[in-house]
C-alpha cells in the first residue's frame, strides 16, 4: 500500500469522508511560499495553511528559534512552573493587542481558546452571583471552532454543526451583519442585535463575534462600525464582548488586529493560527483586569481550565520569533500590495456568469460562485496551474503568506481563473 492509499484508508482529514474521501496530496517539502508535492509539482501556497503561515514555510528565523528552545527544553508543565518564552510572549501580546487586555491564558488550539473565552464569561457572571447570565449572543454566519462550546456559538442553521444541534446549548443569534466592508455604514444593521439584547440581556453573559471577517461561515467582510456599535451596546446592557481574532489576528486584514479598524477593546480576545507563523499549535485568550478579577472572586476562586500543553515553551519561542519577524518587516505594505493586486486581478471575474461576488480585504481574496464548487475537480486544475487553493461550498478564496511575491499572486489569480473556466463553463 503506498502512502496515499494508506492515508485514504486509515487517516481522517479535516471535514472529509472516510467512505468517499476527497483526493489528498502528499507534501514532501515546503519553503517560502512554495509547497512541493510527492509527484514533484511545486505549488504556490494560497492558503497560509488556513490563515496561519504568514511568513511562508521553513523560515530560518523561526527554525532557529525552535531549535534553540528544543536544545533547552521543549515542554514543561505550566502548573506551578513558568518560563521566559511564555513571559516574553505574554508581554508582547499585552503590548500589541487593544488596550486593557492584561491577562493571558495560553491555550493549545483556537477552539480551546474559544472554550476558555466562553468559560471565562460564564464564570465571571457566576462569581458575581449572576448565574442567570448563562447564555451567549452571536451574529449568524459565525464560526468559532469544532469543540462543543465553540460549536454552540457557530451559525446554528447554515453552519457546519447543525447536525449536533440537539446536543448543543441553545444561545441567542442575531442576523449577520449586512453592511459590507467599504460600503456606507448603515446603523440599522445592528438594530436586530440590539433588540435581542434589550429583551434578553438579563440572561446573556457575552456577545461573541469575529470582527470584520466572518471566516468559515462564508468569508463575509463586514463594516467595522458594526463591531464598534456592539462594544457600545455591550457596555449599555452589561454584557461582555468576546472578539474571536483567531483568523484575523496578526495583520491579515491590514491592521494588526481587526478590532484596530475601529479602536475597539473587547473584554476577552481569542488569538491563534498566525500567532506562531503557522509553525506550532498555540492560541491565547486575553482578558481585561476586570474579567480576570471577577472570574476569581468567590468560589472556587480559580479559573477552571488547564490543558496539559498550556504555554508550551517551544510554541511560545516560535511565536516570539514570528511576532518579532512580522514587526521587523513592513508588513502593512506587504499586505496592502497583496490587497491591491488581488483586487485588480480578480476584478475581471466579476463579469463571469458563474461568479456571484468578488471581495477583497487585506491579504484576503474571495470569489463566491453562484453554485457549489466541485472541489476535487477544480483543485486538480489549480495544481496543474501551480497553485494550492482549497475551496469550500461556493467559495474560492486565497489568503497567501504576506511574503508572497507579485508573481506568486498572479499564479494564484490565474489559477482561479483557469479553475473557473475549466469547471464552470457551459460545455
Ligand atoms: N475561530 C475562528 C474565527 C477560526 O477561523 C477558527 C479556525 N478555523 C477557530 C476559531 C478554531 O481554531 P482551531 O482550528 O485552531 O481550533
CSV table of C-alpha atoms and ligand atoms in Angstrom, one decimal:
chain,number,residue,atom,x,y,z
A,1,UNK,CA,0.0,0.0,0.0
A,2,UNK,CA,1.6,3.3,-0.9
A,3,UNK,CA,1.3,6.4,1.3
A,4,UNK,CA,-1.7,7.9,-0.4
A,5,UNK,CA,-3.6,4.6,-0.3
A,6,UNK,CA,-2.8,4.1,3.4
A,7,UNK,CA,-3.9,7.7,4.1
A,8,UNK,CA,-7.1,7.3,2.2
A,9,UNK,CA,-8.0,4.1,4.1
A,10,UNK,CA,-6.9,5.0,7.6
A,11,UNK,CA,-6.5,8.7,8.3
A,12,UNK,CA,-9.1,11.4,9.0
A,13,UNK,CA,-8.6,14.8,7.4
A,14,UNK,CA,-10.5,18.0,8.2
A,15,UNK,CA,-14.1,17.7,7.1
A,16,UNK,CA,-13.7,14.7,4.8
A,17,UNK,CA,-15.5,11.4,4.4
A,18,UNK,CA,-14.0,8.0,5.3
A,19,UNK,CA,-16.3,6.4,2.7
A,20,UNK,CA,-15.7,8.8,-0.1
A,21,UNK,CA,-12.7,10.9,0.7
A,22,UNK,CA,-11.6,13.8,-1.5
A,23,UNK,CA,-8.2,13.4,-3.2
A,24,UNK,CA,-5.3,14.2,-0.9
A,25,UNK,CA,-1.8,15.2,-2.0
A,26,UNK,CA,1.4,14.3,-0.1
A,27,UNK,CA,3.7,17.2,0.7
A,28,UNK,CA,7.4,16.4,0.7
A,29,UNK,CA,8.8,19.9,1.3
A,30,UNK,CA,7.6,23.4,1.9
A,31,UNK,CA,9.8,26.5,1.6
A,32,UNK,CA,8.9,30.2,1.4
A,33,UNK,CA,5.6,30.4,-0.4
A,34,UNK,CA,6.1,27.1,-2.3
A,35,UNK,CA,4.9,23.6,-1.4
A,36,UNK,CA,6.5,20.6,-3.1
A,37,UNK,CA,4.2,17.6,-3.7
A,38,UNK,CA,5.3,14.0,-3.9
A,39,UNK,CA,4.9,13.9,-7.7
A,40,UNK,CA,7.4,16.7,-8.0
A,41,UNK,CA,5.0,19.5,-8.7
A,42,UNK,CA,5.6,22.8,-6.9
A,43,UNK,CA,2.6,24.9,-6.0
A,44,UNK,CA,2.3,28.5,-4.7
A,45,UNK,CA,0.6,28.4,-1.3
A,46,UNK,CA,-2.7,30.4,-1.5
A,47,UNK,CA,-4.0,29.3,2.0
A,48,UNK,CA,-1.2,30.1,4.5
A,49,UNK,CA,-2.3,26.7,6.0
A,50,UNK,CA,-5.6,28.3,6.9
A,51,UNK,CA,-4.6,31.9,7.9
A,52,UNK,CA,-1.5,30.7,9.8
A,53,UNK,CA,1.7,30.7,7.8
A,54,UNK,CA,2.1,34.4,7.3
A,55,UNK,CA,5.9,34.2,6.7
A,56,UNK,CA,5.7,31.2,4.5
A,57,UNK,CA,7.4,27.9,5.3
A,58,UNK,CA,10.8,26.8,6.6
A,59,UNK,CA,11.7,30.3,7.7
A,60,UNK,CA,15.3,30.5,9.0
A,61,UNK,CA,14.4,32.8,11.9
A,62,UNK,CA,11.5,30.6,13.1
A,63,UNK,CA,13.6,27.4,12.6
A,64,UNK,CA,16.4,29.0,14.7
A,65,UNK,CA,14.0,29.9,17.5
A,66,UNK,CA,12.5,26.4,17.5
A,67,UNK,CA,15.9,24.7,17.5
A,68,UNK,CA,17.3,26.9,20.3
A,69,UNK,CA,14.3,26.2,22.5
A,70,UNK,CA,14.5,22.5,21.6
A,71,UNK,CA,18.1,22.4,22.8
A,72,UNK,CA,17.0,23.9,26.1
A,73,UNK,CA,13.6,22.2,26.9
A,74,UNK,CA,10.7,21.5,24.7
A,75,UNK,CA,7.8,21.2,27.2
A,76,UNK,CA,7.3,21.6,30.9
A,77,UNK,CA,4.1,21.6,32.9
A,78,UNK,CA,2.7,25.1,33.4
A,79,UNK,CA,1.1,24.2,36.7
A,80,UNK,CA,3.3,25.9,39.3
A,81,UNK,CA,6.1,26.4,36.8
A,82,UNK,CA,6.7,29.2,34.3
A,83,UNK,CA,9.4,30.1,31.7
A,84,UNK,CA,10.8,33.0,29.8
A,85,UNK,CA,9.4,32.1,26.3
A,86,UNK,CA,5.8,32.4,27.8
A,87,UNK,CA,6.6,35.5,29.8
A,88,UNK,CA,8.2,37.3,26.8
A,89,UNK,CA,5.2,36.2,24.6
A,90,UNK,CA,2.6,37.5,27.1
A,91,UNK,CA,4.4,40.8,27.4
A,92,UNK,CA,4.3,41.1,23.6
A,93,UNK,CA,0.6,40.1,23.4
A,94,UNK,CA,-0.4,42.6,26.1
A,95,UNK,CA,1.5,45.4,24.4
A,96,UNK,CA,0.2,44.7,20.9
A,97,UNK,CA,-3.4,43.9,21.5
A,98,UNK,CA,-6.1,46.6,22.1
A,99,UNK,CA,-5.6,48.4,25.5
A,100,UNK,CA,-6.9,46.8,28.7
A,101,UNK,CA,-6.3,43.2,27.8
A,102,UNK,CA,-3.8,42.5,30.5
A,103,UNK,CA,-4.1,38.8,31.4
A,104,UNK,CA,-3.3,35.9,29.1
A,105,UNK,CA,-4.4,32.3,29.0
A,106,UNK,CA,-2.1,30.3,26.7
A,107,UNK,CA,-4.2,27.6,25.1
A,108,UNK,CA,-3.2,24.9,22.6
A,109,UNK,CA,-5.7,25.5,19.7
A,110,UNK,CA,-8.1,28.1,18.5
A,111,UNK,CA,-11.2,26.1,19.5
A,112,UNK,CA,-9.8,25.7,23.0
A,113,UNK,CA,-9.1,29.5,23.2
A,114,UNK,CA,-12.8,29.9,22.4
A,115,UNK,CA,-13.9,27.4,25.0
A,116,UNK,CA,-11.7,29.3,27.5
A,117,UNK,CA,-13.3,32.6,26.5
A,118,UNK,CA,-16.8,31.3,26.9
A,119,UNK,CA,-16.0,29.7,30.3
A,120,UNK,CA,-14.4,32.9,31.5
A,121,UNK,CA,-17.5,34.9,30.6
A,122,UNK,CA,-19.8,32.3,32.3
A,123,UNK,CA,-17.6,32.0,35.4
A,124,UNK,CA,-17.3,35.9,35.6
A,125,UNK,CA,-21.1,36.3,35.9
A,126,UNK,CA,-21.5,33.2,38.1
A,127,UNK,CA,-18.9,34.6,40.5
A,128,UNK,CA,-20.9,37.9,40.7
A,129,UNK,CA,-23.9,35.8,41.8
A,130,UNK,CA,-25.5,36.4,38.3
A,131,UNK,CA,-25.9,32.7,37.4
A,132,UNK,CA,-28.9,33.6,35.2
A,133,UNK,CA,-26.4,35.3,32.8
A,134,UNK,CA,-25.5,31.9,31.2
A,135,UNK,CA,-26.3,32.3,27.5
A,136,UNK,CA,-24.2,33.7,24.7
A,137,UNK,CA,-25.3,36.0,21.8
A,138,UNK,CA,-23.6,35.7,18.4
A,139,UNK,CA,-24.3,37.0,14.9
A,140,UNK,CA,-25.4,34.4,12.4
A,141,UNK,CA,-22.8,33.1,9.9
A,142,UNK,CA,-20.2,33.0,12.6
A,143,UNK,CA,-17.6,30.2,13.1
A,144,UNK,CA,-15.6,29.7,16.2
A,145,UNK,CA,-14.3,26.1,16.2
A,146,UNK,CA,-15.3,22.5,16.4
A,147,UNK,CA,-15.4,21.7,20.1
A,148,UNK,CA,-18.8,21.8,21.9
A,149,UNK,CA,-19.0,25.3,23.4
A,150,UNK,CA,-17.4,26.7,20.2
A,151,UNK,CA,-19.9,24.8,18.0
A,152,UNK,CA,-22.8,26.1,20.1
A,153,UNK,CA,-22.0,29.7,19.0
A,154,UNK,CA,-21.4,28.9,15.3
A,155,UNK,CA,-24.2,29.6,12.9
A,156,UNK,CA,-27.0,27.3,14.1
A,157,UNK,CA,-28.7,26.7,10.7
A,158,UNK,CA,-26.2,27.1,7.8
A,159,UNK,CA,-23.2,26.3,9.9
A,160,UNK,CA,-21.1,23.2,9.9
A,161,UNK,CA,-22.5,21.9,13.1
A,162,UNK,CA,-26.3,21.8,12.6
A,163,UNK,CA,-26.1,18.0,12.9
A,164,UNK,CA,-25.2,18.4,16.5
A,165,UNK,CA,-27.9,21.0,17.2
A,166,UNK,CA,-29.9,18.9,19.7
A,167,UNK,CA,-26.8,18.3,21.8
A,168,UNK,CA,-25.7,21.9,22.0
A,169,UNK,CA,-26.7,24.6,24.5
A,170,UNK,CA,-29.1,27.0,22.9
A,171,UNK,CA,-27.8,30.5,22.6
A,172,UNK,CA,-29.2,33.7,21.0
A,173,UNK,CA,-28.4,34.5,17.4
A,174,UNK,CA,-28.8,37.9,15.7
A,175,UNK,CA,-28.9,38.3,11.9
A,176,UNK,CA,-25.4,38.5,10.4
A,177,UNK,CA,-24.0,42.0,9.7
A,178,UNK,CA,-25.1,43.2,6.3
A,179,UNK,CA,-23.2,46.3,5.6
A,180,UNK,CA,-20.1,45.2,3.7
A,181,UNK,CA,-16.6,46.5,4.3
A,182,UNK,CA,-16.1,49.6,2.2
A,183,UNK,CA,-19.9,50.4,1.9
A,184,UNK,CA,-21.5,53.3,3.7
A,185,UNK,CA,-22.3,52.2,7.3
A,186,UNK,CA,-26.0,51.6,7.9
A,187,UNK,CA,-26.7,51.9,11.7
A,188,UNK,CA,-29.9,49.8,11.2
A,189,UNK,CA,-27.6,46.9,10.6
A,190,UNK,CA,-27.2,46.4,14.3
A,191,UNK,CA,-30.9,47.0,15.3
A,192,UNK,CA,-31.9,43.3,15.5
A,193,UNK,CA,-29.0,42.6,17.7
A,194,UNK,CA,-29.9,45.5,20.0
A,195,UNK,CA,-33.5,44.2,20.2
A,196,UNK,CA,-32.2,40.8,21.3
A,197,UNK,CA,-30.0,42.5,23.9
A,198,UNK,CA,-32.8,44.7,25.1
A,199,UNK,CA,-35.1,41.7,25.6
A,200,UNK,CA,-32.6,39.1,26.9
A,201,UNK,CA,-29.6,40.9,28.5
A,202,UNK,CA,-30.5,39.5,31.9
A,203,UNK,CA,-29.6,36.1,30.6
A,204,UNK,CA,-26.7,37.0,28.3
A,205,UNK,CA,-23.2,36.6,29.6
A,206,UNK,CA,-21.3,37.7,26.4
A,207,UNK,CA,-21.6,38.6,22.8
A,208,UNK,CA,-19.1,36.7,20.7
A,209,UNK,CA,-18.1,37.7,17.2
A,210,UNK,CA,-15.4,37.5,14.6
A,211,UNK,CA,-14.6,41.2,14.0
A,212,UNK,CA,-14.8,42.4,10.4
A,213,UNK,CA,-14.3,39.0,8.7
A,214,UNK,CA,-16.7,36.1,9.2
A,215,UNK,CA,-14.4,33.3,8.0
A,216,UNK,CA,-15.5,29.7,7.7
A,217,UNK,CA,-19.2,30.9,8.0
A,218,UNK,CA,-18.9,32.4,4.5
A,219,UNK,CA,-15.8,34.6,4.1
A,220,UNK,CA,-18.0,37.7,4.6
A,221,UNK,CA,-16.2,41.1,5.0
A,222,UNK,CA,-18.4,43.5,7.0
A,223,UNK,CA,-18.3,47.0,8.2
A,224,UNK,CA,-16.1,47.6,11.3
A,225,UNK,CA,-18.7,50.1,12.7
A,226,UNK,CA,-20.7,47.0,13.5
A,227,UNK,CA,-18.0,45.9,15.9
A,228,UNK,CA,-17.8,49.4,17.4
A,229,UNK,CA,-21.6,49.6,17.9
A,230,UNK,CA,-21.5,46.1,19.5
A,231,UNK,CA,-18.9,47.4,22.0
A,232,UNK,CA,-21.2,50.3,22.9
A,233,UNK,CA,-24.2,48.0,23.2
A,234,UNK,CA,-22.3,45.5,25.4
A,235,UNK,CA,-21.5,48.4,27.8
A,236,UNK,CA,-25.0,49.6,27.8
A,237,UNK,CA,-26.5,46.2,28.5
A,238,UNK,CA,-23.9,44.8,30.9
A,239,UNK,CA,-22.8,42.1,28.6
A,240,UNK,CA,-19.1,41.1,27.9
A,241,UNK,CA,-17.7,41.4,24.4
A,242,UNK,CA,-15.6,38.5,23.1
A,243,UNK,CA,-13.7,39.1,19.9
A,244,UNK,CA,-12.5,36.0,18.1
A,245,UNK,CA,-9.4,37.2,16.2
A,246,UNK,CA,-8.1,33.6,15.6
A,247,UNK,CA,-8.3,34.1,11.9
A,248,UNK,CA,-7.9,37.9,11.6
A,249,UNK,CA,-5.1,38.5,14.1
A,250,UNK,CA,-1.5,39.4,13.2
A,251,UNK,CA,-2.1,41.6,10.2
A,252,UNK,CA,-4.4,39.6,7.9
A,253,UNK,CA,-7.0,42.4,7.4
A,254,UNK,CA,-4.4,45.2,7.0
A,255,UNK,CA,-4.4,46.1,10.7
A,256,UNK,CA,-2.5,44.1,13.3
A,257,UNK,CA,-5.9,43.1,14.8
A,258,UNK,CA,-9.3,43.5,13.1
A,259,UNK,CA,-10.5,45.4,16.2
A,260,UNK,CA,-7.9,48.1,15.3
A,261,UNK,CA,-10.1,49.2,12.3
A,262,UNK,CA,-12.3,50.9,14.9
A,263,UNK,CA,-10.1,51.0,18.0
A,264,UNK,CA,-12.4,48.6,19.9
A,265,UNK,CA,-11.1,46.9,23.1
A,266,UNK,CA,-13.1,43.7,23.8
A,267,UNK,CA,-13.3,42.3,27.3
A,268,UNK,CA,-12.0,39.0,26.0
A,269,UNK,CA,-10.0,38.3,22.9
A,270,UNK,CA,-9.0,35.0,21.2
A,271,UNK,CA,-5.9,34.6,19.1
A,272,UNK,CA,-4.4,31.6,17.4
A,273,UNK,CA,-3.3,30.4,13.9
A,274,UNK,CA,-0.7,33.1,12.8
A,275,UNK,CA,0.5,33.6,16.4
A,276,UNK,CA,3.4,31.2,15.7
A,277,UNK,CA,3.5,32.0,12.0
A,278,UNK,CA,1.7,28.7,11.5
A,279,UNK,CA,4.6,26.6,13.0
A,280,UNK,CA,3.1,25.2,16.1
A,281,UNK,CA,-0.3,24.7,17.7
A,282,UNK,CA,-0.7,27.6,20.1
A,283,UNK,CA,-3.5,30.0,20.9
A,284,UNK,CA,-4.3,32.6,23.5
A,285,UNK,CA,-7.3,34.1,25.3
A,286,UNK,CA,-6.7,37.6,26.7
A,287,UNK,CA,-9.0,39.3,29.1
A,288,UNK,CA,-9.3,42.6,31.0
A,289,UNK,CA,-8.3,43.0,34.6
A,290,UNK,CA,-12.0,43.4,35.5
A,291,UNK,CA,-12.8,40.0,33.9
A,292,UNK,CA,-9.7,38.3,35.4
A,293,UNK,CA,-10.6,39.6,38.9
A,294,UNK,CA,-14.3,38.8,38.6
A,295,UNK,CA,-13.6,35.2,37.5
A,296,UNK,CA,-11.6,34.6,40.6
A,297,UNK,CA,-13.9,36.2,43.2
A,298,UNK,CA,-15.8,33.9,45.4
A,299,UNK,CA,-15.9,30.1,44.9
A,300,UNK,CA,-14.0,28.2,43.5
A,301,UNK,CA,-11.6,31.2,43.4
A,302,UNK,CA,-9.6,29.8,40.5
A,303,UNK,CA,-10.3,29.8,36.7
A,304,UNK,CA,-11.4,26.2,36.0
A,305,UNK,CA,-9.3,25.3,32.9
A,306,UNK,CA,-5.7,24.0,32.5
A,307,UNK,CA,-4.6,22.0,29.4
A,308,UNK,CA,-1.6,19.7,29.6
A,309,UNK,CA,0.2,21.6,26.8
A,310,UNK,CA,-0.6,25.0,28.2
A,311,UNK,CA,2.1,27.5,27.5
A,312,UNK,CA,4.2,25.0,25.5
A,313,UNK,CA,7.7,26.6,25.5
A,314,UNK,CA,8.6,25.5,22.0
A,315,UNK,CA,5.4,27.1,20.6
A,316,UNK,CA,6.0,30.3,22.7
A,317,UNK,CA,9.6,30.6,21.5
A,318,UNK,CA,8.4,30.3,17.9
A,319,UNK,CA,5.6,32.8,18.5
A,320,UNK,CA,8.1,35.3,19.8
A,321,UNK,CA,10.2,34.9,16.8
A,322,UNK,CA,7.2,35.1,14.5
A,323,UNK,CA,5.9,38.3,16.1
A,324,UNK,CA,9.4,39.9,16.0
A,325,UNK,CA,9.8,38.9,12.4
A,326,UNK,CA,6.4,40.4,11.5
A,327,UNK,CA,7.1,43.7,13.3
A,328,UNK,CA,10.6,43.9,11.8
A,329,UNK,CA,9.2,43.9,8.2
A,330,UNK,CA,7.0,46.5,6.5
A,331,UNK,CA,4.1,44.0,6.8
A,332,UNK,CA,1.4,46.8,6.3
A,333,UNK,CA,3.0,47.5,2.8
A,334,UNK,CA,3.2,43.7,2.0
A,335,UNK,CA,-0.5,43.2,2.9
A,336,UNK,CA,-1.5,46.3,1.1
A,337,UNK,CA,0.4,45.3,-2.0
A,338,UNK,CA,-1.3,41.9,-1.9
A,339,UNK,CA,-4.7,43.6,-1.4
A,340,UNK,CA,-4.2,45.9,-4.4
A,341,UNK,CA,-3.1,43.1,-6.7
A,342,UNK,CA,-5.8,40.6,-5.7
A,343,UNK,CA,-8.4,43.4,-6.1
A,344,UNK,CA,-7.1,44.3,-9.6
A,345,UNK,CA,-6.5,40.8,-10.9
A,346,UNK,CA,-9.8,39.2,-9.6
A,347,UNK,CA,-11.9,42.1,-10.8
A,348,UNK,CA,-12.3,40.7,-14.4
A,349,UNK,CA,-14.1,37.6,-12.9
A,350,UNK,CA,-17.0,39.8,-11.8
A,351,UNK,CA,-18.4,39.5,-15.3
A,352,UNK,CA,-18.2,35.7,-15.4
A,353,UNK,CA,-21.7,34.3,-15.5
A,354,UNK,CA,-20.9,31.7,-12.8
A,355,UNK,CA,-19.5,34.2,-10.3
A,356,UNK,CA,-21.8,35.8,-7.7
A,357,UNK,CA,-19.4,38.1,-6.0
A,358,UNK,CA,-15.8,39.2,-5.5
A,359,UNK,CA,-14.5,40.6,-2.3
A,360,UNK,CA,-11.0,41.6,-1.0
A,361,UNK,CA,-9.6,43.0,2.2
A,362,UNK,CA,-6.0,42.9,3.4
A,363,UNK,CA,-4.3,39.7,2.2
A,364,UNK,CA,-7.7,38.0,1.6
A,365,UNK,CA,-9.3,37.4,-1.8
A,366,UNK,CA,-12.7,35.8,-2.1
A,367,UNK,CA,-14.6,34.6,-5.3
A,368,UNK,CA,-18.1,33.5,-4.4
A,369,UNK,CA,-19.6,31.3,-7.1
A,370,UNK,CA,-23.4,31.0,-7.8
A,371,UNK,CA,-23.2,27.2,-7.3
A,372,UNK,CA,-21.1,24.9,-5.1
A,373,UNK,CA,-17.6,24.2,-6.4
A,374,UNK,CA,-16.5,20.7,-7.4
A,375,UNK,CA,-13.5,20.7,-5.0
A,376,UNK,CA,-11.8,17.6,-6.4
A,377,UNK,CA,-12.1,18.7,-10.0
A,378,UNK,CA,-11.1,22.4,-9.5
A,379,UNK,CA,-8.2,21.5,-7.2
A,380,UNK,CA,-6.7,19.4,-10.0
A,381,UNK,CA,-6.8,22.4,-12.3
A,382,UNK,CA,-5.3,24.7,-9.6
A,383,UNK,CA,-2.4,22.3,-9.1
A,384,UNK,CA,-1.8,22.0,-12.8
A,385,UNK,CA,-1.6,25.8,-12.8
A,386,UNK,CA,0.9,25.8,-9.9
A,387,UNK,CA,-1.4,26.9,-7.1
A,388,UNK,CA,-2.6,25.4,-3.7
A,389,UNK,CA,-6.1,26.7,-3.1
A,390,UNK,CA,-8.7,24.8,-1.1
A,391,UNK,CA,-12.3,26.0,-1.8
A,392,UNK,CA,-15.4,25.1,0.2
A,393,UNK,CA,-19.0,25.3,-0.7
A,394,UNK,CA,-19.4,28.2,-3.2
A,395,UNK,CA,-16.3,29.9,-2.1
A,396,UNK,CA,-12.9,30.0,-3.8
A,397,UNK,CA,-10.6,32.1,-1.6
A,398,UNK,CA,-7.0,32.9,-1.0
A,399,UNK,CA,-5.1,34.2,2.0
A,400,UNK,CA,-1.5,33.9,0.9
A,401,UNK,CA,1.6,34.4,3.1
A,402,UNK,CA,2.5,38.1,3.4
A,403,UNK,CA,5.8,37.2,1.8
A,404,UNK,CA,4.1,36.3,-1.5
A,405,UNK,CA,5.7,38.0,-4.5
A,406,UNK,CA,3.8,39.7,-7.3
A,407,UNK,CA,4.5,36.6,-9.4
A,408,UNK,CA,3.0,34.3,-6.7
A,409,UNK,CA,-0.2,36.4,-6.5
A,410,UNK,CA,-0.5,36.3,-10.3
A,411,UNK,CA,-0.1,32.5,-10.2
A,412,UNK,CA,-2.9,32.3,-7.7
A,413,UNK,CA,-5.3,34.6,-9.6
A,414,UNK,CA,-4.5,32.9,-13.0
A,415,UNK,CA,-5.2,29.5,-11.4
A,416,UNK,CA,-8.5,30.7,-10.0
A,417,UNK,CA,-9.5,31.9,-13.5
A,418,UNK,CA,-8.3,28.6,-15.1
A,419,UNK,CA,-10.2,26.6,-12.5
A,420,UNK,CA,-13.4,28.5,-13.0
A,421,UNK,CA,-13.1,28.3,-16.8
A,422,UNK,CA,-12.4,24.5,-16.7
A,423,UNK,CA,-15.2,23.6,-14.2
A,424,UNK,CA,-17.9,26.2,-14.7
A,425,UNK,CA,-18.0,27.0,-18.4
A,426,UNK,CA,-21.0,25.6,-20.3
A,427,UNK,CA,-19.8,22.6,-22.2
B,1,LIG,N1,-12.3,30.8,15.4
B,1,LIG,C1,-12.1,31.2,14.2
B,1,LIG,C2,-12.5,32.5,13.7
B,1,LIG,C3,-11.5,30.3,13.2
B,1,LIG,O1,-11.3,30.7,12.0
B,1,LIG,C4,-11.0,29.0,13.7
B,1,LIG,C5,-10.4,28.0,12.8
B,1,LIG,N2,-10.8,28.0,11.5
B,1,LIG,C6,-11.2,28.7,15.1
B,1,LIG,C7,-11.9,29.6,15.9
B,1,LIG,C8,-10.8,27.4,15.6
B,1,LIG,O2,-9.4,27.3,15.6
B,1,LIG,P1,-8.7,25.8,15.6
B,1,LIG,O3,-9.0,25.2,14.3
B,1,LIG,O4,-7.3,26.1,15.8
B,1,LIG,O5,-9.3,25.0,16.7
